[in-house]
Structures are given as C-alpha cells and as structure tokens.
Short mmCIF file of C-alpha atoms and ligand atoms in Angstrom, two decimals:
data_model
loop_
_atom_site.label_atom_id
_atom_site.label_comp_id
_atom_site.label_asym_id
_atom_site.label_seq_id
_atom_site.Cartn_x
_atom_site.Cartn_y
_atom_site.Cartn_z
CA UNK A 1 227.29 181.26 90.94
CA UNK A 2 229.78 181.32 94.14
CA UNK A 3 230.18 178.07 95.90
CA UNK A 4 230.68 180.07 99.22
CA UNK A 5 229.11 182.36 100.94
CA UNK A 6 229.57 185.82 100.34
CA UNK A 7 227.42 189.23 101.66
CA UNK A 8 227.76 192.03 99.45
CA UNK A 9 224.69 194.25 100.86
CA UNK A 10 223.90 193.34 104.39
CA UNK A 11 220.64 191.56 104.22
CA UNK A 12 217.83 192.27 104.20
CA UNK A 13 219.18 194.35 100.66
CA UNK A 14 216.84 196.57 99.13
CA UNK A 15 215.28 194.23 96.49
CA UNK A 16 214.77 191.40 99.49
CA UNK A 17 213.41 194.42 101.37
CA UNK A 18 210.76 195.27 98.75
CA UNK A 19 209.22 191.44 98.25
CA UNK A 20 209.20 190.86 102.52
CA UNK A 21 206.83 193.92 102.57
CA UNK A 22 204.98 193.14 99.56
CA UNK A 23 204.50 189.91 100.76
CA UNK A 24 203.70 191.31 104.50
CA UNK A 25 200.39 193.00 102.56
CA UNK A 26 199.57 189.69 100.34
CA UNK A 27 200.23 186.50 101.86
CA UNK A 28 198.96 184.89 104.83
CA UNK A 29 200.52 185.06 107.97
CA UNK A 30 202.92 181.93 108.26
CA UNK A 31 206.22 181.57 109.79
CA UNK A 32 208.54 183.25 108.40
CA UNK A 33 212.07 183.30 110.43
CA UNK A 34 214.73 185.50 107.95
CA UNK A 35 214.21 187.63 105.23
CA UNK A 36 215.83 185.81 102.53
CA UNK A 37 214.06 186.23 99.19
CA UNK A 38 216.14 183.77 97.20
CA UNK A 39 216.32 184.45 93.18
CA UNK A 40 218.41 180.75 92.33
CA UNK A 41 219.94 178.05 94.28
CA UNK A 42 222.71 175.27 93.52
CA UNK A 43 223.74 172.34 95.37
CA UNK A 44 224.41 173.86 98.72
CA UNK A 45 224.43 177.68 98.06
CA UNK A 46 221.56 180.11 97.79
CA UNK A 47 222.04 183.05 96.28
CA UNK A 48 219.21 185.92 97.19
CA UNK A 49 218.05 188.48 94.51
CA UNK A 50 220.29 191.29 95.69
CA UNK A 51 223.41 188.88 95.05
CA UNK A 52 224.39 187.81 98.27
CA UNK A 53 224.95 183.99 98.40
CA UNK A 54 224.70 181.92 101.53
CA UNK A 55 225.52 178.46 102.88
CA UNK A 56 221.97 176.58 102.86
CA UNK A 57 221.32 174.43 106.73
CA UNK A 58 217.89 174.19 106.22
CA UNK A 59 218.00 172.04 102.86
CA UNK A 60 214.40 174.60 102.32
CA UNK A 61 213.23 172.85 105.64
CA UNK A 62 214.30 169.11 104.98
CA UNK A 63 213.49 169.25 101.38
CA UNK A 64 216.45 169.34 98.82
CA UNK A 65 218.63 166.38 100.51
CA UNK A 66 220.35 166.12 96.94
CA UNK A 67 220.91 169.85 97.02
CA UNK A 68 219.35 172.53 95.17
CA UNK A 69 218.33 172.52 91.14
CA UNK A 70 220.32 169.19 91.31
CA UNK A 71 220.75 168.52 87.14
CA UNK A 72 219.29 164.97 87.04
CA UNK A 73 216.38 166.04 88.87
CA UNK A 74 215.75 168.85 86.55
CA UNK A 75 216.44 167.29 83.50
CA UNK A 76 213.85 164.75 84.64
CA UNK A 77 211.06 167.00 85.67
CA UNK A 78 211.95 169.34 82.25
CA UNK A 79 211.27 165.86 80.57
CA UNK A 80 208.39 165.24 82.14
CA UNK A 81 206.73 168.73 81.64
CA UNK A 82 207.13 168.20 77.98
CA UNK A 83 205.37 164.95 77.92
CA UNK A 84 202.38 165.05 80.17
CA UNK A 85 201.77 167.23 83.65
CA UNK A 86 198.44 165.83 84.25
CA UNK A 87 195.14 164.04 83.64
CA UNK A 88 194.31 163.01 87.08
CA UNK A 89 195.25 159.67 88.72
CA UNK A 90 191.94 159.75 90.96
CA UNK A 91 189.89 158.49 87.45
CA UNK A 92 192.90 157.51 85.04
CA UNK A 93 196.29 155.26 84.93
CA UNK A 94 199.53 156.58 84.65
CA UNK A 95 202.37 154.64 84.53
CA UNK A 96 205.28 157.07 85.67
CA UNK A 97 203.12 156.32 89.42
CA UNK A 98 203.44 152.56 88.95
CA UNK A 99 207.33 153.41 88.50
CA UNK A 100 207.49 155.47 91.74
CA UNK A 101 205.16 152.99 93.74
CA UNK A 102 207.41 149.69 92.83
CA UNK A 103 210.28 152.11 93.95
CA UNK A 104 209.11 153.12 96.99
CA UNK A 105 207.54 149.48 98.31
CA UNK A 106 211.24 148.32 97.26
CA UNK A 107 213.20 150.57 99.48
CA UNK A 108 211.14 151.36 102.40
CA UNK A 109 211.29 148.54 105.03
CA UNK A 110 209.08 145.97 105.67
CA UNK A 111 209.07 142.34 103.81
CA UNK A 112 205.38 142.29 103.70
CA UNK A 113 203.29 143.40 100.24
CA UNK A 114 202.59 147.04 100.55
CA UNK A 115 200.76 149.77 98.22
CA UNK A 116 200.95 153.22 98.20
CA UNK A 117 198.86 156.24 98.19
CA UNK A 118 200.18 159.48 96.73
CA UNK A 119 199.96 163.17 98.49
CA UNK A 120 200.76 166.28 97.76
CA UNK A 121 202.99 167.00 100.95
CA UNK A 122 203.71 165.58 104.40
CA UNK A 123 200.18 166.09 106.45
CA UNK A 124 198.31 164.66 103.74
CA UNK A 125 200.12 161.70 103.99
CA UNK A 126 199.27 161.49 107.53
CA UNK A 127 195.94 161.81 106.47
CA UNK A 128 195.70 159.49 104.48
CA UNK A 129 197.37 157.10 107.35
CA UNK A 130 194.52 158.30 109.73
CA UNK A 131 191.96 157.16 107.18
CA UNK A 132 193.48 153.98 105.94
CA UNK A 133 193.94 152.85 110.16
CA UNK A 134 190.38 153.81 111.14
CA UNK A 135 189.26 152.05 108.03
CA UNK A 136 190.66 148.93 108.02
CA UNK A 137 190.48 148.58 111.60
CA UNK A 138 187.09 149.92 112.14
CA UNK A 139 188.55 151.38 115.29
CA UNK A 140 188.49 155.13 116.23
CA UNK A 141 191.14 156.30 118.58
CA UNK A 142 194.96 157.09 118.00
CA UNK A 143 198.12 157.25 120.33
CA UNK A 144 200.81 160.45 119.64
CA UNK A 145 203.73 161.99 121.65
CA UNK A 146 203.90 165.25 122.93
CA UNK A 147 206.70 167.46 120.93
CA UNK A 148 204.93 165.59 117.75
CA UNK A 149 204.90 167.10 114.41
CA UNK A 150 202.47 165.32 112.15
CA UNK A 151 201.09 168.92 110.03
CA UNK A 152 198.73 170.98 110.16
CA UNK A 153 195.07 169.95 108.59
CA UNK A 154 192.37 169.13 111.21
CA UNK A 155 193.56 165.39 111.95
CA UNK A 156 197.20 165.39 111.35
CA UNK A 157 197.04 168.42 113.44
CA UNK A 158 195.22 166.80 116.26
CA UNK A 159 198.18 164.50 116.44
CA UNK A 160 200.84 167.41 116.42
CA UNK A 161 201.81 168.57 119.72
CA UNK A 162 204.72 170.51 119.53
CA UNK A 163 203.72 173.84 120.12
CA UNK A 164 200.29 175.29 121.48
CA UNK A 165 200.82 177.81 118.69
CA UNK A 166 200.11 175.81 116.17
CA UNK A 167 196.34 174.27 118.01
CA UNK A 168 195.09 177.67 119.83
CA UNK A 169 191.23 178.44 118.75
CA UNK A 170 190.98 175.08 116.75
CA UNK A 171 189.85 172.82 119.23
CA UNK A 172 187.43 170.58 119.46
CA UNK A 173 189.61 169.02 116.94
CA UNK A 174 189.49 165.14 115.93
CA UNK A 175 188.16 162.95 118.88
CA UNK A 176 190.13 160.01 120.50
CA UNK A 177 193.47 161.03 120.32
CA UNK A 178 195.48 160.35 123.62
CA UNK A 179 199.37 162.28 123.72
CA UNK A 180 202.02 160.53 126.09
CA UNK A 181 205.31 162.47 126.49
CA UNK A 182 208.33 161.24 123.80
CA UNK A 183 211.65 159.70 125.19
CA UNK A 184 213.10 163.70 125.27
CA UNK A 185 215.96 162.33 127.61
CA UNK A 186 217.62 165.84 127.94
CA UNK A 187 214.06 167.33 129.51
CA UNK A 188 212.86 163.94 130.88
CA UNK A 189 208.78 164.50 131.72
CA UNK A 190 209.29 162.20 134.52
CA UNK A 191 212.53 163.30 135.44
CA UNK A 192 214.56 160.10 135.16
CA UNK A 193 217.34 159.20 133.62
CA UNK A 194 218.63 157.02 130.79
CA UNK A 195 219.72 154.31 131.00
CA UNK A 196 217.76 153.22 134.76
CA UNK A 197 214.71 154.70 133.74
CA UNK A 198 214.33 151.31 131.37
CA UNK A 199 212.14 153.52 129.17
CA UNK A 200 209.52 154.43 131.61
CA UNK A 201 208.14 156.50 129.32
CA UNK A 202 207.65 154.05 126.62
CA UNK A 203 206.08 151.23 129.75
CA UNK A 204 203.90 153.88 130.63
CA UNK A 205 201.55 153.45 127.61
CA UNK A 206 200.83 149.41 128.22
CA UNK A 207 200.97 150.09 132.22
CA UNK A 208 199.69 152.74 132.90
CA UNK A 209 197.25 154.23 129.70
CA UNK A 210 195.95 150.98 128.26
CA UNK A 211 195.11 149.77 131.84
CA UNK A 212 193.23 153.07 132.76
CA UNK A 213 192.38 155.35 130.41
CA UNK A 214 192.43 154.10 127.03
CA UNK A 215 190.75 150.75 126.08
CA UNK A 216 193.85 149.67 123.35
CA UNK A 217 191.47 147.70 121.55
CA UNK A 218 190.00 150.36 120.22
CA UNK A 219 192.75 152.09 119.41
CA UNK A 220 193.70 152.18 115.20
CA UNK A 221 197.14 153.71 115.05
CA UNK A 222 200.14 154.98 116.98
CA UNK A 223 201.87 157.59 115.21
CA UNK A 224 205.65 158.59 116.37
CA UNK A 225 208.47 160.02 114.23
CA UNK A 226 211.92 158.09 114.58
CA UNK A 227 213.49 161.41 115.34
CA UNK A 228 211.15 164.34 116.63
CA UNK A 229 211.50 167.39 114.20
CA UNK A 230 209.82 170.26 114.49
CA UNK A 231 210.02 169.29 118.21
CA UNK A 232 213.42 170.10 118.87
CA UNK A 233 215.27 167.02 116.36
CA UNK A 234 214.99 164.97 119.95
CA UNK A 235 216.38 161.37 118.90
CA UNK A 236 214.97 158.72 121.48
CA UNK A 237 217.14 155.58 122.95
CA UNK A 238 216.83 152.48 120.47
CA UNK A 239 215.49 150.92 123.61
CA UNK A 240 212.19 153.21 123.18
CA UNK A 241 211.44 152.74 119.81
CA UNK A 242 211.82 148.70 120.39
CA UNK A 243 209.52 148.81 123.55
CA UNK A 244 206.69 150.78 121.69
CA UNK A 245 206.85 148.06 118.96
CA UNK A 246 206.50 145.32 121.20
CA UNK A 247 203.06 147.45 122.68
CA UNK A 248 201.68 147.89 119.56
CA UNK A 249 202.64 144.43 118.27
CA UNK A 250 200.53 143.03 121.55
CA UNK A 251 197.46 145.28 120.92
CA UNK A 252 197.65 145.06 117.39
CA UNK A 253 197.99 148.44 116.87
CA UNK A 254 199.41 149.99 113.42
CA UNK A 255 202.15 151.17 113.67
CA UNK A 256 203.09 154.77 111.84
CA UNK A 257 206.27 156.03 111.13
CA UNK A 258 206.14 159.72 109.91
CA UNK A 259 209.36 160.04 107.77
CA UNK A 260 208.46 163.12 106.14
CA UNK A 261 211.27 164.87 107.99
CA UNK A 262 213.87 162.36 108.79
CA UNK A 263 213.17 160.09 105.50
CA UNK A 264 215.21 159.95 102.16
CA UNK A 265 218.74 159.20 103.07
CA UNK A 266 219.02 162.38 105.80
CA UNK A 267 219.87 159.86 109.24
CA UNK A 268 222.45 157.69 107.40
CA UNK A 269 219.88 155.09 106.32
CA UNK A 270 217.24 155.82 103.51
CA UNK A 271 214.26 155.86 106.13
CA UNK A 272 215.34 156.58 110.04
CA UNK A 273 213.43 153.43 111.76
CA UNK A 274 215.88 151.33 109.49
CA UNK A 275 218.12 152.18 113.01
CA UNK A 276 216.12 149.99 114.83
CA UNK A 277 215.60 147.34 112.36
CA UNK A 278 211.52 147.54 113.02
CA UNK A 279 209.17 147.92 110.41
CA UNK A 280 206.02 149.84 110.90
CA UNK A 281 202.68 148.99 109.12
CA UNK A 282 202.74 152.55 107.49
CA UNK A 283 205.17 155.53 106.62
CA UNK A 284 204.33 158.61 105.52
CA UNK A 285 206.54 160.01 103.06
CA UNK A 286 207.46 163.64 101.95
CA UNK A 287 209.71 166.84 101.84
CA UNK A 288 213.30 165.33 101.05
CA UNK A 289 211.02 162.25 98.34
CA UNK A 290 210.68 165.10 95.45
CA UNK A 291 213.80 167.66 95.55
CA UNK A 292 211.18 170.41 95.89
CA UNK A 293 208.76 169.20 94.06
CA UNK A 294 205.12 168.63 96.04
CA UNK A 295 204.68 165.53 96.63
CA UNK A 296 204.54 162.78 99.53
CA UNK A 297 203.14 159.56 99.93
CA UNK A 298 201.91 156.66 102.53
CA UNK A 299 203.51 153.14 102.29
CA UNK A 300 201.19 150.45 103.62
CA UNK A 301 200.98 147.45 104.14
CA UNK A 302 198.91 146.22 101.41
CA UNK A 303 196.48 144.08 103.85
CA UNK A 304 195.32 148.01 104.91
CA UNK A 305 194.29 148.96 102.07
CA UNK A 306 190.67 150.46 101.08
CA UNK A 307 189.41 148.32 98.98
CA UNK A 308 186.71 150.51 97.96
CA UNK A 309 186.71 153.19 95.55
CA UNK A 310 185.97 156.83 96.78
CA UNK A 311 187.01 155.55 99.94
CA UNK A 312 189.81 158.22 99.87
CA UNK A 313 191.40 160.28 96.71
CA UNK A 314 192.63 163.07 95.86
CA UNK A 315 193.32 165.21 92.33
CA UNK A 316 197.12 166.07 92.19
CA UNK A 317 198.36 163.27 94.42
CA UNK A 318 201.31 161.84 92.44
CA UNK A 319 201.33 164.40 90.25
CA UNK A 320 203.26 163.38 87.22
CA UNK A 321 206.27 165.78 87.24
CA UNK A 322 205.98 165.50 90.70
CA UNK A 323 206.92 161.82 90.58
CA UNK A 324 209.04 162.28 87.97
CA UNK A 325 211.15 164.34 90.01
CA UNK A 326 210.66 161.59 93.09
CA UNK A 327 212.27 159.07 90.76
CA UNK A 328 215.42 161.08 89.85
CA UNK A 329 215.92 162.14 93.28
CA UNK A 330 216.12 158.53 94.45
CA UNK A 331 218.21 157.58 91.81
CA UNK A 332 220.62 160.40 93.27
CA UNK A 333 220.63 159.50 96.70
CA UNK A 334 221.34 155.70 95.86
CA UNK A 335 223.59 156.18 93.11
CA UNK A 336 225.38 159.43 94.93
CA UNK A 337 225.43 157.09 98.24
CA UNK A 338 224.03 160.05 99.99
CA UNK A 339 222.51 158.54 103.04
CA UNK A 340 226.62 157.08 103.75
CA UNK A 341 227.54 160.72 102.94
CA UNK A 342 225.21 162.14 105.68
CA UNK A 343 226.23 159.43 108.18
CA UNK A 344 230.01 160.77 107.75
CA UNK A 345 229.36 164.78 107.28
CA UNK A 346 227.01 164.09 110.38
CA UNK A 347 229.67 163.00 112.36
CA UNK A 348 231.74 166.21 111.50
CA UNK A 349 229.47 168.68 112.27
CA UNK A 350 228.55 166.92 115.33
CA UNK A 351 232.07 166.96 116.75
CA UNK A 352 232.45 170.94 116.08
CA UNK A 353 229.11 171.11 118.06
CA UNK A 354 230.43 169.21 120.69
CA UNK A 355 233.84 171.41 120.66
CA UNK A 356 231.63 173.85 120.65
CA UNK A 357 229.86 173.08 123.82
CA UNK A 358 233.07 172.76 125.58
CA UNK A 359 233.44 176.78 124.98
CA UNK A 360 230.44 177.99 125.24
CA UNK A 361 227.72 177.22 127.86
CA UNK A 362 225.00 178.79 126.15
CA UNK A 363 224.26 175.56 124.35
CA UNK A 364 222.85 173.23 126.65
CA UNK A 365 222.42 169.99 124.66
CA UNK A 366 224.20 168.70 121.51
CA UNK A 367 222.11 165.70 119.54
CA UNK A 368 221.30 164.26 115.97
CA UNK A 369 221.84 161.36 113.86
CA UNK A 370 223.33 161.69 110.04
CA UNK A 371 222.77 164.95 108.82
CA UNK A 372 220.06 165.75 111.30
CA UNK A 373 221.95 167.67 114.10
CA UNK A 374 221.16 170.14 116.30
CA UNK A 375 222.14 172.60 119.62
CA UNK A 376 219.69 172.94 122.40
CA UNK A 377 220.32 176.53 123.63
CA UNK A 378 219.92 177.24 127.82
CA UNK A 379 220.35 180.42 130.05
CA UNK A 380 221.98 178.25 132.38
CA UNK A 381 223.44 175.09 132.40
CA UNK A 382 221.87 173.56 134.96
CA UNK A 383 218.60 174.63 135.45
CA UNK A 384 218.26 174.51 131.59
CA UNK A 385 215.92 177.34 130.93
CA UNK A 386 215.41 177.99 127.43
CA UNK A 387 217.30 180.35 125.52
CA UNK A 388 214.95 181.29 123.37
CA UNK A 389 216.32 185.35 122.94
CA UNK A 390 219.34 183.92 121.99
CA UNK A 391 218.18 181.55 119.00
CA UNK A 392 216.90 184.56 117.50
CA UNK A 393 219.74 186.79 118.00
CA UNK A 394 221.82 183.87 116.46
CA UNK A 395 219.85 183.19 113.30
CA UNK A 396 220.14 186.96 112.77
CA UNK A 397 223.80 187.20 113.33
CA UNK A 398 223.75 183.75 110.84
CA UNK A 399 222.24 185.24 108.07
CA UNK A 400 223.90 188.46 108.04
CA UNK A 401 227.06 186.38 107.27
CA UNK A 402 225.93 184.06 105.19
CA UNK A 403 224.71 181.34 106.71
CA UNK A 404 220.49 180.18 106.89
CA UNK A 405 219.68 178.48 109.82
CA UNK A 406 215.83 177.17 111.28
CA UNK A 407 214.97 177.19 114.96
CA UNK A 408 213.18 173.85 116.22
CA UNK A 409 212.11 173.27 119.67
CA UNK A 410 211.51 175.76 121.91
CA UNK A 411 215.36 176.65 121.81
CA UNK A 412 216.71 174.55 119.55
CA UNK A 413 219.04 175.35 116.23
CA UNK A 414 219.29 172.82 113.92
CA UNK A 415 221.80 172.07 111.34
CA UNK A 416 220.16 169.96 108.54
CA UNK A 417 222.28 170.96 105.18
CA UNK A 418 221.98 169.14 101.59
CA UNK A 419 223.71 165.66 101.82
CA UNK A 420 225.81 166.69 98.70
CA UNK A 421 227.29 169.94 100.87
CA UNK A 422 230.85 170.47 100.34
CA UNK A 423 232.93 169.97 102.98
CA UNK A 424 234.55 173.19 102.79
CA UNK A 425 230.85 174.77 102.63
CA UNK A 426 230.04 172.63 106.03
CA UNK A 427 232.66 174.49 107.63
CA UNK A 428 231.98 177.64 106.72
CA UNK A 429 228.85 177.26 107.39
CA UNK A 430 229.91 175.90 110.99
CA UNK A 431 232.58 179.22 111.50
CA UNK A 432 229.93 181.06 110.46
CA UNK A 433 227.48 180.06 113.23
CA UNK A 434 230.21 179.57 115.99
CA UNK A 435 231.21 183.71 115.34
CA UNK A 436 227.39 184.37 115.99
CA UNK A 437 227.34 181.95 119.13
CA UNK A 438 230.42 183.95 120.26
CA UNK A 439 229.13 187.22 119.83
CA UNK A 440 225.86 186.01 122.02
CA UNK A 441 225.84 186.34 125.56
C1 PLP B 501 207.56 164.90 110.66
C2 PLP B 501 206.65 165.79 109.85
N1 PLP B 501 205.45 165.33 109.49
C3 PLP B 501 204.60 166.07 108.77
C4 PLP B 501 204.93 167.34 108.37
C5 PLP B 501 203.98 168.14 107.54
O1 PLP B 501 204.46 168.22 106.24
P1 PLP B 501 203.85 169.31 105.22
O2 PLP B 501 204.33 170.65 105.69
O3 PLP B 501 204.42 168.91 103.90
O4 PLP B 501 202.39 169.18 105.28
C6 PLP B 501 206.19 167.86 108.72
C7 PLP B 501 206.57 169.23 108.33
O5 PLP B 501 207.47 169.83 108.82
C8 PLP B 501 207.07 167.07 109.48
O6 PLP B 501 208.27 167.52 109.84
#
C-alpha cells in the first residue's frame, strides 16, 4: 500500500460511486460528510476501493489513535477470535474482562477503588453513568453544557446539546436535566473575556442556578467533556474545569468526565482531565479504547456501584475480542509513548494552523490540545459569522486530493490524525488542506 496520498480517479470513482448509492437505498439516513468507501487501511493511510489512497485526519472519528489495522492489535483480536468470541458476561465470568478492568482502574485517574462496567460504544457508557448516579444517589436531576456531546440514546441524548439537529421531534426527553453554556471563550455566551471574566461561566452554576432554579441537592451528576468534541473541539481555561470541581465537590455532586472523544493518549496525557490534575467520580470510556473494535466502558468509583444484580446489564458489553483488542491497543499507546507523540505532532500542526491564520482570514479561531486541533472558520473576522459554505467547499476540495477531514462545530474543521502519523504524512496532509483553504474565498 502507498504511505502517501495519491488520487488516481477523482473521487467519488466509479466503484465508490456504486456503494454511496446502494447504500443511499439501504441504510438509514446518518451523517455522512464524503464519499469515501474505503476497501483497507494502514497506519495513517486509507486507501478507497477504486485505489486512491488518502491521508486519514479523522482517525475514523477519534477511533484508531494507534492507526489503522495496527499488527499487535490484530494479531490480538485474530487470537482471540480463535479462542472464544462470546458466552455472555451478563450471566458468566470471563477473565480476558478482569484483564481489561485491572487495566483500566490502573491508568485512569483517581486513587480511590473503582470498578468498571463494559459498553458497546460511547453513549452507552454514558448510560450507564446516568444509571449508576441516579442509583447510588437516589437523586434525579443532572447538570450539562451547551455544545455537549454525550450520544445519541434517549438519556445520553438529553444531555447532548450541540446541535438542535440531533434533538428535533424527540422531546419530552429525560426529565431534570438543566444545560449552562461551556467556557467557549472564542464565542463567550456572556460576552466576556478571559482572563477578567474569572470564569463567570463556571460561578454561574453555584450563584446563580443552584440558588434559583435548581435545588443542587437533588442533583446526581454533572457531566462535561475536558475538551468539547462534536461541539467545535472548544478546550476551556484550566481555571474552569478547577472551579466546576470545587461546585460539585461542595454539593456532592458526581462528577463525569466523558472521555470517549478526547481519551486514550489523543491530548498528550492518556485521559484529558489528567491536565488539570482532578479526578472525577466517573469516566466514560470509548472510540480511541478498542482500535475499531466496539467497545467502551464507565470507570467508577467503586463506592457507586449497584450492588444489585439486574440493576443494569447488557449482552455484548466487553465483548471478548472486543477487549482483547482494548488490551493490545493500550499496550501500544504506552509502549509506543503515543500520548508524548501527540503532545509533540500537536504542536506542529498547530503552528502551520497558526501560520496559516496569519494568511488567510477565513479561519477565525485556531485551538486544540495534543493531537486534537482544529480551525474555526468565519465570513469575517470580526463579527465572526460562521463559515459554514466554506467548511464544505473545503472538505470537498480535501478529499479530492487526498486528504479526509470531519467538520465539528457549526464551522469548525478539525484535524485529529492517528498518533502514529508520519511526519511527512502530517504535512501532506497539512499542504493538502492549506491548497483547499487557498482556493476558498
Ligand atoms: C464525547 C462523546 N461522548 C459520547 C459519544 C457517543 O459515542 P458513540 O457514538 O460511540 O455512541 C461521542 C461520539 O462522538 C463523543 O464524542
């Protein structure tokens, strides 16, 4: 396979052609943004089934951190697929599970006893964090930002907020859930600034909210994510992550930290909130934890727990290739140093953006941590309106040289490759988008 990118049929080529409108007939409506229809993958590089290859900056949306088909991974989930795929953890013991579960209570953060319960992807394990909060809590109502992604089932979505999209004609959806606006410093809801705002919008909740409108002692769980994905990759001032611990801390309100995005190594650390050196009753886990394979999970701290069985289960959580596969791809991020490796590429591609705002005023707003980076794209500088035309015309331009990119935001780009991309893939990756940015007025 190529280790660059390379268009020999400009894309969509007749084979991709064939599958997008087979699939137009067959599959659900979802969000679709190119049409790639990718045959085989390696490390960084995806090559599509008319034999184009192009430079991956989606990692399949935050999932392959140690790059695509990675060989330890496979050779581990090949292994496990031999042995035993399932029996079903709800009713029986397996011990590949145990293996994963000491794993993950040893890395995340938190020097408390924790246990885990295994998913099948990232809303589940939100979920299951909804359950275990009103459960051990016995109380009912639940703090979330606006611009949150938390998924998409009925109470993970009532805690997502990023998009109206994504909660027209399902209302009334769970009950009790209050949304404050996120520390989005670039589009400040209260229109202050950073730093002599003090995180106003973080004071708001105990000053404001908890005085007036929500009793906090009945409130379960505040769920946040240490940088806001699907909402535009908005990364808040340390200050605002420390200020809502110190609220929740004085309510005694659990904490949740949704990783699923910004967890396994992608932010420079394994897990993001390690940034702020806080650590949250519960993370939900997901996306980068299995190389591709479904699975996610919620960390807790063990005093949480259920207690009770049929309290909450599930059949394929912790599927056993599935955690097979979560096991070599931790391996390969500690071993590989990958979360070090994102914390240096990071830097790179955030200087190019940077040079690249300099030139070009389309892009209104440069931010990102590790190898979670992304351009905020405005009409005008000044009065910032979205340029929302112009992400398309860009991820267009992208892909028909090679490079796959994923909006976020309402006019955000974001640049989130595998943490094992080549350097000389990064940048022409980067070329290619800064051509497309060029060619968009
Ligand atoms: C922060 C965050 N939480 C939860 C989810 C939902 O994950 P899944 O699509 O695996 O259900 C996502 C998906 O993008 C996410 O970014």
């Amino acid at each position: 396979m190529q280790k660059k990118a390379k268009i020999k049929i400009t894309p969509p080529g007749p084979k991709a052609r064939k599958i997008v409108s087979k699939d137009h007939k067959l599959i659900a409506t979802a969000t679709k943004t190119s049409p790639i229809a990718a045959k085989q993958a390696k490390g960084a590089i995806i090559e599509d089934v008319d034999g184009n290859t192009y430079i991956d900056f989606t990692s399949g949306v935050g999932v392959v951190n140690c790059g695509h088909c990675h060989p330890k991974i496979v050779e581990s989930v090949q292994k496990q697929a031999g042995e035993l795929m399932h029996f079903a953890g709800t009713d029986f013991y397996y011990d590949v599970q145990n293996d994963l579960a000491e794993t993950l209570v040893n890395i995340t953060p938190g020097k408390f006893a924790k246990k885990v319960f295994f998913t099948n992807s990232g809303t589940e394990a939100n979920e299951c964090a909804i359950k275990l909060a009103k459960w051990s809590t016995k109380r009912s109502r639940f703090i979330s930002f606006i611009k949150a992604f938390h998924g998409r089932t009925m109470g993970s979505l009532t805690l997502t907020a990023s998009k109206t999209v994504h909660r027209e004609r399902y209302f009334p959806m769970m009950p009790g859930v209050t949304h404050i606006p996120y520390a989005y410093c670039y589009r400040c809801a209260y229109k202050m600034e950073y730093p002599d705002c003090d995180v106003w919008c973080a004071k708001i909740l105990d000053e404001v909210y908890f005085n007036s409108l929500v009793p906090p002692g009945e409130v379960a769980a505040l769920f946040f994510e240490p940088v806001q994905g699907e909402g535009g990759y908005i990364v808040p001032p340390k200050k605002f992550i420390e200020e809502i611990r110190k609220i929740t801390k004085k309510h005694e309100i659990i904490m949740v930290d949704d990783e699923v995005q910004a967890g396994f190594g992608r932010t420079g650390k394994m897990f993001a909130v390690e940034h702020h050196g806080i650590e949250p009753e519960i993370l939900c886990l997901a996306k980068g934890m299995g190389s591709g394979m479904p699975i996610g999970a919620t960390v807790f701290n063990a005093q949480y727990d259920f207690g009770v069985s049929g309290a909450h289960s599930n059949t394929y959580g912790g599927n056993l290739v599935a955690c097979a596969s979560a096991l070599a791809t931790i391996e390969v991020i500690k071993k590989g140093k990958l979360s070090q490796r994102a914390e240096k590429l990071g830097k790179h591609v955030s200087k190019r953006l940077y040079e690249m705002k300099d030139k070009y005023p389309l892009i209104g707003d440069v931010r990102g941590i590790g190898l979670m980076q992304a351009v905020e794209l405005v009409k005008n500088i000044k009065t910032k309106q979205p340029a929302e035309k112009e992400v398309d015309k860009i991820l267009v331009k992208s892909y028909k040289n090679g490079l796959v990119l994923l909006p976020c935001g309402t006019s955000g780009i974001r640049f989130i490759p595998p943490l094992v991309i080549e350097e000389s893939q990064l940048d022409q990756g980067l070329d290619i988008f800064e051509k497309a940015l060029k060619s968009v007025k």
